[in-house]
Short mmCIF file of C-alpha atoms in Angstrom, two decimals:
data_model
loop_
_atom_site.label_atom_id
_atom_site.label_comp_id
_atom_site.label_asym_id
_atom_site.label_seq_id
_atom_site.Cartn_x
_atom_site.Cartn_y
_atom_site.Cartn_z
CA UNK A 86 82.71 138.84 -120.92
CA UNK A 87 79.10 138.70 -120.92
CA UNK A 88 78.28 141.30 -123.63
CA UNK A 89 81.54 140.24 -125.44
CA UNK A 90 79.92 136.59 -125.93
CA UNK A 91 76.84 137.47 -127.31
CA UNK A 92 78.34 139.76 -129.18
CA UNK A 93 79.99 136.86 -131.03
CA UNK A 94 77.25 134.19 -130.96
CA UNK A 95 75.18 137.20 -132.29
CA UNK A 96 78.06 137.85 -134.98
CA UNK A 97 77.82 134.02 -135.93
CA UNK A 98 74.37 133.87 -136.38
CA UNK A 99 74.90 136.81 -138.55
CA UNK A 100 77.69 136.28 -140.69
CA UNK A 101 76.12 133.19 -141.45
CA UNK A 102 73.03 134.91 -143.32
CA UNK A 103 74.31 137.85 -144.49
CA UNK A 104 77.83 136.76 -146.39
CA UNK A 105 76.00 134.41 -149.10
CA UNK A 106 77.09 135.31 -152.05
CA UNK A 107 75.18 138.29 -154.67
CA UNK A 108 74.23 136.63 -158.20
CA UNK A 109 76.72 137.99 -159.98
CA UNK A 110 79.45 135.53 -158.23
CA UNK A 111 80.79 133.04 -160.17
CA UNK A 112 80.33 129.49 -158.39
CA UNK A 113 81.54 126.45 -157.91
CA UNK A 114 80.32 123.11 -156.40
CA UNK A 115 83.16 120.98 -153.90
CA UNK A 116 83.60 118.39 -152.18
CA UNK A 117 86.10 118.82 -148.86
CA UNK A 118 87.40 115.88 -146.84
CA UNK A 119 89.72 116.71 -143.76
CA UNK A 120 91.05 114.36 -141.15
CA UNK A 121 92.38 115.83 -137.58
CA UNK A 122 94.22 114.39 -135.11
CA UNK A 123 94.72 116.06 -131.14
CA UNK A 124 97.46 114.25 -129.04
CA UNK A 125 98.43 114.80 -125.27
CA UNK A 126 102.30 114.77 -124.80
CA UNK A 127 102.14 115.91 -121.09
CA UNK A 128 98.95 117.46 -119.21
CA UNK A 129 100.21 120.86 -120.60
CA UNK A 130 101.48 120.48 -123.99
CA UNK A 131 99.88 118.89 -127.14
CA UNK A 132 100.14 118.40 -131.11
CA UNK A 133 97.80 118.19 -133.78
CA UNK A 134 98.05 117.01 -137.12
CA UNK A 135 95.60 117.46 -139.49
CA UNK A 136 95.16 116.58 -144.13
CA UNK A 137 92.70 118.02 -145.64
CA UNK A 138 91.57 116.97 -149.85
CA UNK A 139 89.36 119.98 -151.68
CA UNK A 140 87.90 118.27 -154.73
CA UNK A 141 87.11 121.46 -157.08
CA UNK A 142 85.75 122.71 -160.44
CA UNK A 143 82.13 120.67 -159.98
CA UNK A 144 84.31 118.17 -157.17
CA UNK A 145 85.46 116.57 -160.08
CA UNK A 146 89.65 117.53 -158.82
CA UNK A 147 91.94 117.09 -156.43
CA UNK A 148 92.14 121.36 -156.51
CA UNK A 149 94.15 121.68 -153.53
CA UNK A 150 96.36 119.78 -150.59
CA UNK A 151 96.78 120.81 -147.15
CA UNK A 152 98.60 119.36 -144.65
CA UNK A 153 98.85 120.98 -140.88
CA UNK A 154 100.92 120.47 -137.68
CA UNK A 155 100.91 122.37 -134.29
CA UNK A 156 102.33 122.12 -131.15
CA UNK A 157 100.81 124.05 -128.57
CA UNK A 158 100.42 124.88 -124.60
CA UNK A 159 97.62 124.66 -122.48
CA UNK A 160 97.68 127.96 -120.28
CA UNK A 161 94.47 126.62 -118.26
CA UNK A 162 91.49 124.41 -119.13
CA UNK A 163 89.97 127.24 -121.52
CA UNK A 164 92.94 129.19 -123.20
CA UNK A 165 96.10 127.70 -125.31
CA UNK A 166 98.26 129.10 -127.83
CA UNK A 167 100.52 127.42 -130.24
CA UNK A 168 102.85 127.45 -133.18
CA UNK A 169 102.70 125.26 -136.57
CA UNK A 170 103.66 125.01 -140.06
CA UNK A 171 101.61 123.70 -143.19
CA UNK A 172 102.09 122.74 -146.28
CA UNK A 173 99.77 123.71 -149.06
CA UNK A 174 99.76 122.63 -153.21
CA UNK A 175 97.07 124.25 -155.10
CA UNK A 176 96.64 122.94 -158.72
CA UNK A 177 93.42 125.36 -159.92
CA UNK A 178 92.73 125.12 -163.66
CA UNK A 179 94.09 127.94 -165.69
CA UNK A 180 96.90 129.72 -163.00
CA UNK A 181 99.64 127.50 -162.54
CA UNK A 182 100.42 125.31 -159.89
CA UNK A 183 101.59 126.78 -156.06
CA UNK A 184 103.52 125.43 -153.35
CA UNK A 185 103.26 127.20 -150.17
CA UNK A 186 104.84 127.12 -146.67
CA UNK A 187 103.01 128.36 -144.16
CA UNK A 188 104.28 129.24 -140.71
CA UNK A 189 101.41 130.67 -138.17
CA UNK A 190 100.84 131.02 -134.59
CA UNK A 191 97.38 131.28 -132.80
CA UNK A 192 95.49 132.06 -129.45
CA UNK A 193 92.64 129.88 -128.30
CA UNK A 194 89.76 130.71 -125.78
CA UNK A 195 86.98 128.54 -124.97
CA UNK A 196 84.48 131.71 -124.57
CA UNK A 197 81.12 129.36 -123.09
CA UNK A 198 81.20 126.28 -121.86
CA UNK A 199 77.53 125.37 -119.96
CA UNK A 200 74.97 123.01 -120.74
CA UNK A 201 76.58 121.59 -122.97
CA UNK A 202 76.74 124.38 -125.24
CA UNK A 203 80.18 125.68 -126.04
CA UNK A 204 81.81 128.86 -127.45
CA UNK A 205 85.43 128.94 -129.02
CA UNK A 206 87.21 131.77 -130.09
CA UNK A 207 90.68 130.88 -132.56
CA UNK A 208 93.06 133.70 -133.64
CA UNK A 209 95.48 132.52 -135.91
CA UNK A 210 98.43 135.12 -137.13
CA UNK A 211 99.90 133.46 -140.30
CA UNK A 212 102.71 134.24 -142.59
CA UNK A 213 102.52 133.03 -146.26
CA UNK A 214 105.80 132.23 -148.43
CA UNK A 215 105.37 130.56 -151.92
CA UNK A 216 107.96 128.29 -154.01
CA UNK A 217 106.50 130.37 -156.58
CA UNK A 218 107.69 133.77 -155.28
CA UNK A 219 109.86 135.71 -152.85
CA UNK A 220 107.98 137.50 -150.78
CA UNK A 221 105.79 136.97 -147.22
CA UNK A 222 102.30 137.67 -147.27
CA UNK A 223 100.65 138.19 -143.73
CA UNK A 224 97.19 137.42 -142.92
CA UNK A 225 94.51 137.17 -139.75
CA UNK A 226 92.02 134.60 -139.20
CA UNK A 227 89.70 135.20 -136.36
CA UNK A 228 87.32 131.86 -136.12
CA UNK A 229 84.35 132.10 -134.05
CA UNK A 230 82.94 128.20 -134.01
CA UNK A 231 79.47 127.73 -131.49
CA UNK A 232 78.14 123.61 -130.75
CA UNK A 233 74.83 123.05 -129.14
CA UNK A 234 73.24 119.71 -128.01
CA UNK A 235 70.32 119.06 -130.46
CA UNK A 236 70.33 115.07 -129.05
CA UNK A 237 71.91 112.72 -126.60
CA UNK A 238 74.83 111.89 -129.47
CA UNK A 239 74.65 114.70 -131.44
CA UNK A 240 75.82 118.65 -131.61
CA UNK A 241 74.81 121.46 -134.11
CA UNK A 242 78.54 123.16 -135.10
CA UNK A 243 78.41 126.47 -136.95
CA UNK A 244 81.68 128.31 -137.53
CA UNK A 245 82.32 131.73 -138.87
CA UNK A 246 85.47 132.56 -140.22
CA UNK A 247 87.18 135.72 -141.98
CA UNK A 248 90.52 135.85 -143.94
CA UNK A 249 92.23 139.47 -143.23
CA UNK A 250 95.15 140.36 -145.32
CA UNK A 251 97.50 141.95 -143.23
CA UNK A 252 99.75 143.31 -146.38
CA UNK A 253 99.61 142.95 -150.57
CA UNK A 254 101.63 140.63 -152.45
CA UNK A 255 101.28 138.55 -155.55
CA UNK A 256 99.07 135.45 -153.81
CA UNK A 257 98.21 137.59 -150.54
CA UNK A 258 95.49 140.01 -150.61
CA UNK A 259 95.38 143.12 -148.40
CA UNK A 260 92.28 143.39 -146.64
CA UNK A 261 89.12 141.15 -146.31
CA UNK A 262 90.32 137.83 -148.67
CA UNK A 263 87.97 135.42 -148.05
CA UNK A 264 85.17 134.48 -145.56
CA UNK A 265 83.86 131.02 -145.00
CA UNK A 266 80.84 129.78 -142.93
CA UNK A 267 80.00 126.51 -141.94
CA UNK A 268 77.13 124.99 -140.43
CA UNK A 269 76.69 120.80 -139.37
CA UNK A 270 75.86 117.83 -137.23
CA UNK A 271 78.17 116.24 -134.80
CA UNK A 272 78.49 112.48 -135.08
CA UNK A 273 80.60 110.16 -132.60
CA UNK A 274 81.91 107.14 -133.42
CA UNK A 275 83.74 106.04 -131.02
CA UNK A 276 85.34 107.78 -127.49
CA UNK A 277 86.86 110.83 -128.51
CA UNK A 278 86.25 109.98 -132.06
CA UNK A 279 83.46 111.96 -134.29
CA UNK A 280 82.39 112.86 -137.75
CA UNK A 281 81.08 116.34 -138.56
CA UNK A 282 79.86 116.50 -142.04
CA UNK A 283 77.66 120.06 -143.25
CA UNK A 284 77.50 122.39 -145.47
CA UNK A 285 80.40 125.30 -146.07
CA UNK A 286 79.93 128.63 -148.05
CA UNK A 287 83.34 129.96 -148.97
CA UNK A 288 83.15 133.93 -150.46
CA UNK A 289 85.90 134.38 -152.26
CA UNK A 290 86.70 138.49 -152.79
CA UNK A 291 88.36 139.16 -156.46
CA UNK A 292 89.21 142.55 -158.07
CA UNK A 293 86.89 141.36 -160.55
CA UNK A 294 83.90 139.27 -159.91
CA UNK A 295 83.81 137.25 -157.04
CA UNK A 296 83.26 133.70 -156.31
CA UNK A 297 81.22 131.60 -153.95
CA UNK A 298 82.16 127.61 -153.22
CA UNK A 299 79.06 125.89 -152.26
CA UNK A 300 80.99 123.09 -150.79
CA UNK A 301 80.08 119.50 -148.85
CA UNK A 302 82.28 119.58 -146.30
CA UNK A 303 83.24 116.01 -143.94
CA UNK A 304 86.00 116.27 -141.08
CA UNK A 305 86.78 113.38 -138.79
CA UNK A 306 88.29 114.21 -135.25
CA UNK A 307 90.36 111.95 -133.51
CA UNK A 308 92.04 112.87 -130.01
CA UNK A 309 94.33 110.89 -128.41
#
């Protein structure tokens, strides 16, 4: 567990430095907003919600919609799994419009925990359908996401996160997709209520030239 630990914090660190993107990417400035919500229904069992607004092209768009539910079971204090569905409408400029349903299950392990300092680990197995289309595109999302105390209040959170197409169909692609990396403050508000606003690079990987989303990104956790 040891090696397999710093393996990943090493990984994060990594990622984080080496996936910016080369100057031939095309780029794009945007502004994300998400809002996340954790509920207890017993001591075992819990549901999240979550909305999340991507203003695109230069943040000057509502680009894209998501909207997220799960329902999931806490084996132990440090690993869960759960189910969910989401709901996602993508308006880009140029290719039309898509509605997509989005079923997924994942695995959660808190990897560290001491200090203060935590390691998660999130696999998340999802399977794509579009209004637009008839067929199921698979994909794998391992999420790697270390927080370290940098003040009484606050936490620095980095996340790494790679998009694996699992199979090739007209919106999924096979193989390495997308790769995002995130790095911010923690802020609370309020008990069990914070703000984590930072910076997120999104790598987009095209046939043709690929694209890089320099993006301000502001999430605000609630757990109930």
């Amino acid at each position: 567990m040891i090696t397999q630990t710093r393996f990943l914090a090493g990984a994060l660190a990594l990622t984080a430095m080496t996936t910016a993107a080369p100057a031939s990417a095309e780029e794009d400035f945007n502004i994300w907003t998400g809002q996340f919500v954790v509920a207890d229904v017993t001591d075992d069992i819990y549901v999240r919600g979550e909305a999340q607004e991507r203003f695109t092209n230069d943040a000057d768009r509502l680009g894209q919609l998501l909207l997220r539910s799960l329902v999931a079971y806490r084996i132990n204090d440090d690993v869960n799994v759960g189910v969910g569905y989401a709901y996602i409408f993508t308006d880009p400029i140029g290719p039309a419009e898509t509605n997509e349903h989005r079923f997924y299950q994942e695995f959660n392990i808190r990897l560290i925990d001491s200090g203060g300092v935590t390691l998660d680990s999130r696999n998340r197995l999802e399977q794509r359908t579009f209004e637009e289309g008839d067929e199921t595109g698979w994909r794998f999302r391992p999420f790697v996401q270390l927080r370290v105390p940098i003040s009484e209040d606050n936490k620095f959170v980095a996340y790494t996160e790679p998009f694996i197409g699992l199979n090739e169909t007209a919106q999924n692609r096979e193989g390495l997709a997308v790769w995002r990396n995130f790095a911010g403050i923690s802020v609370p508000l309020a008990e069990r209520i914070e703000i984590v606003p930072g910076y997120l690079n999104q790598h987009v990987f095209r046939d043709g030239e690929d694209r890089s989303d320099h993006i301000v990104n502001v999430n605000l956790f609630l757990a109930f």
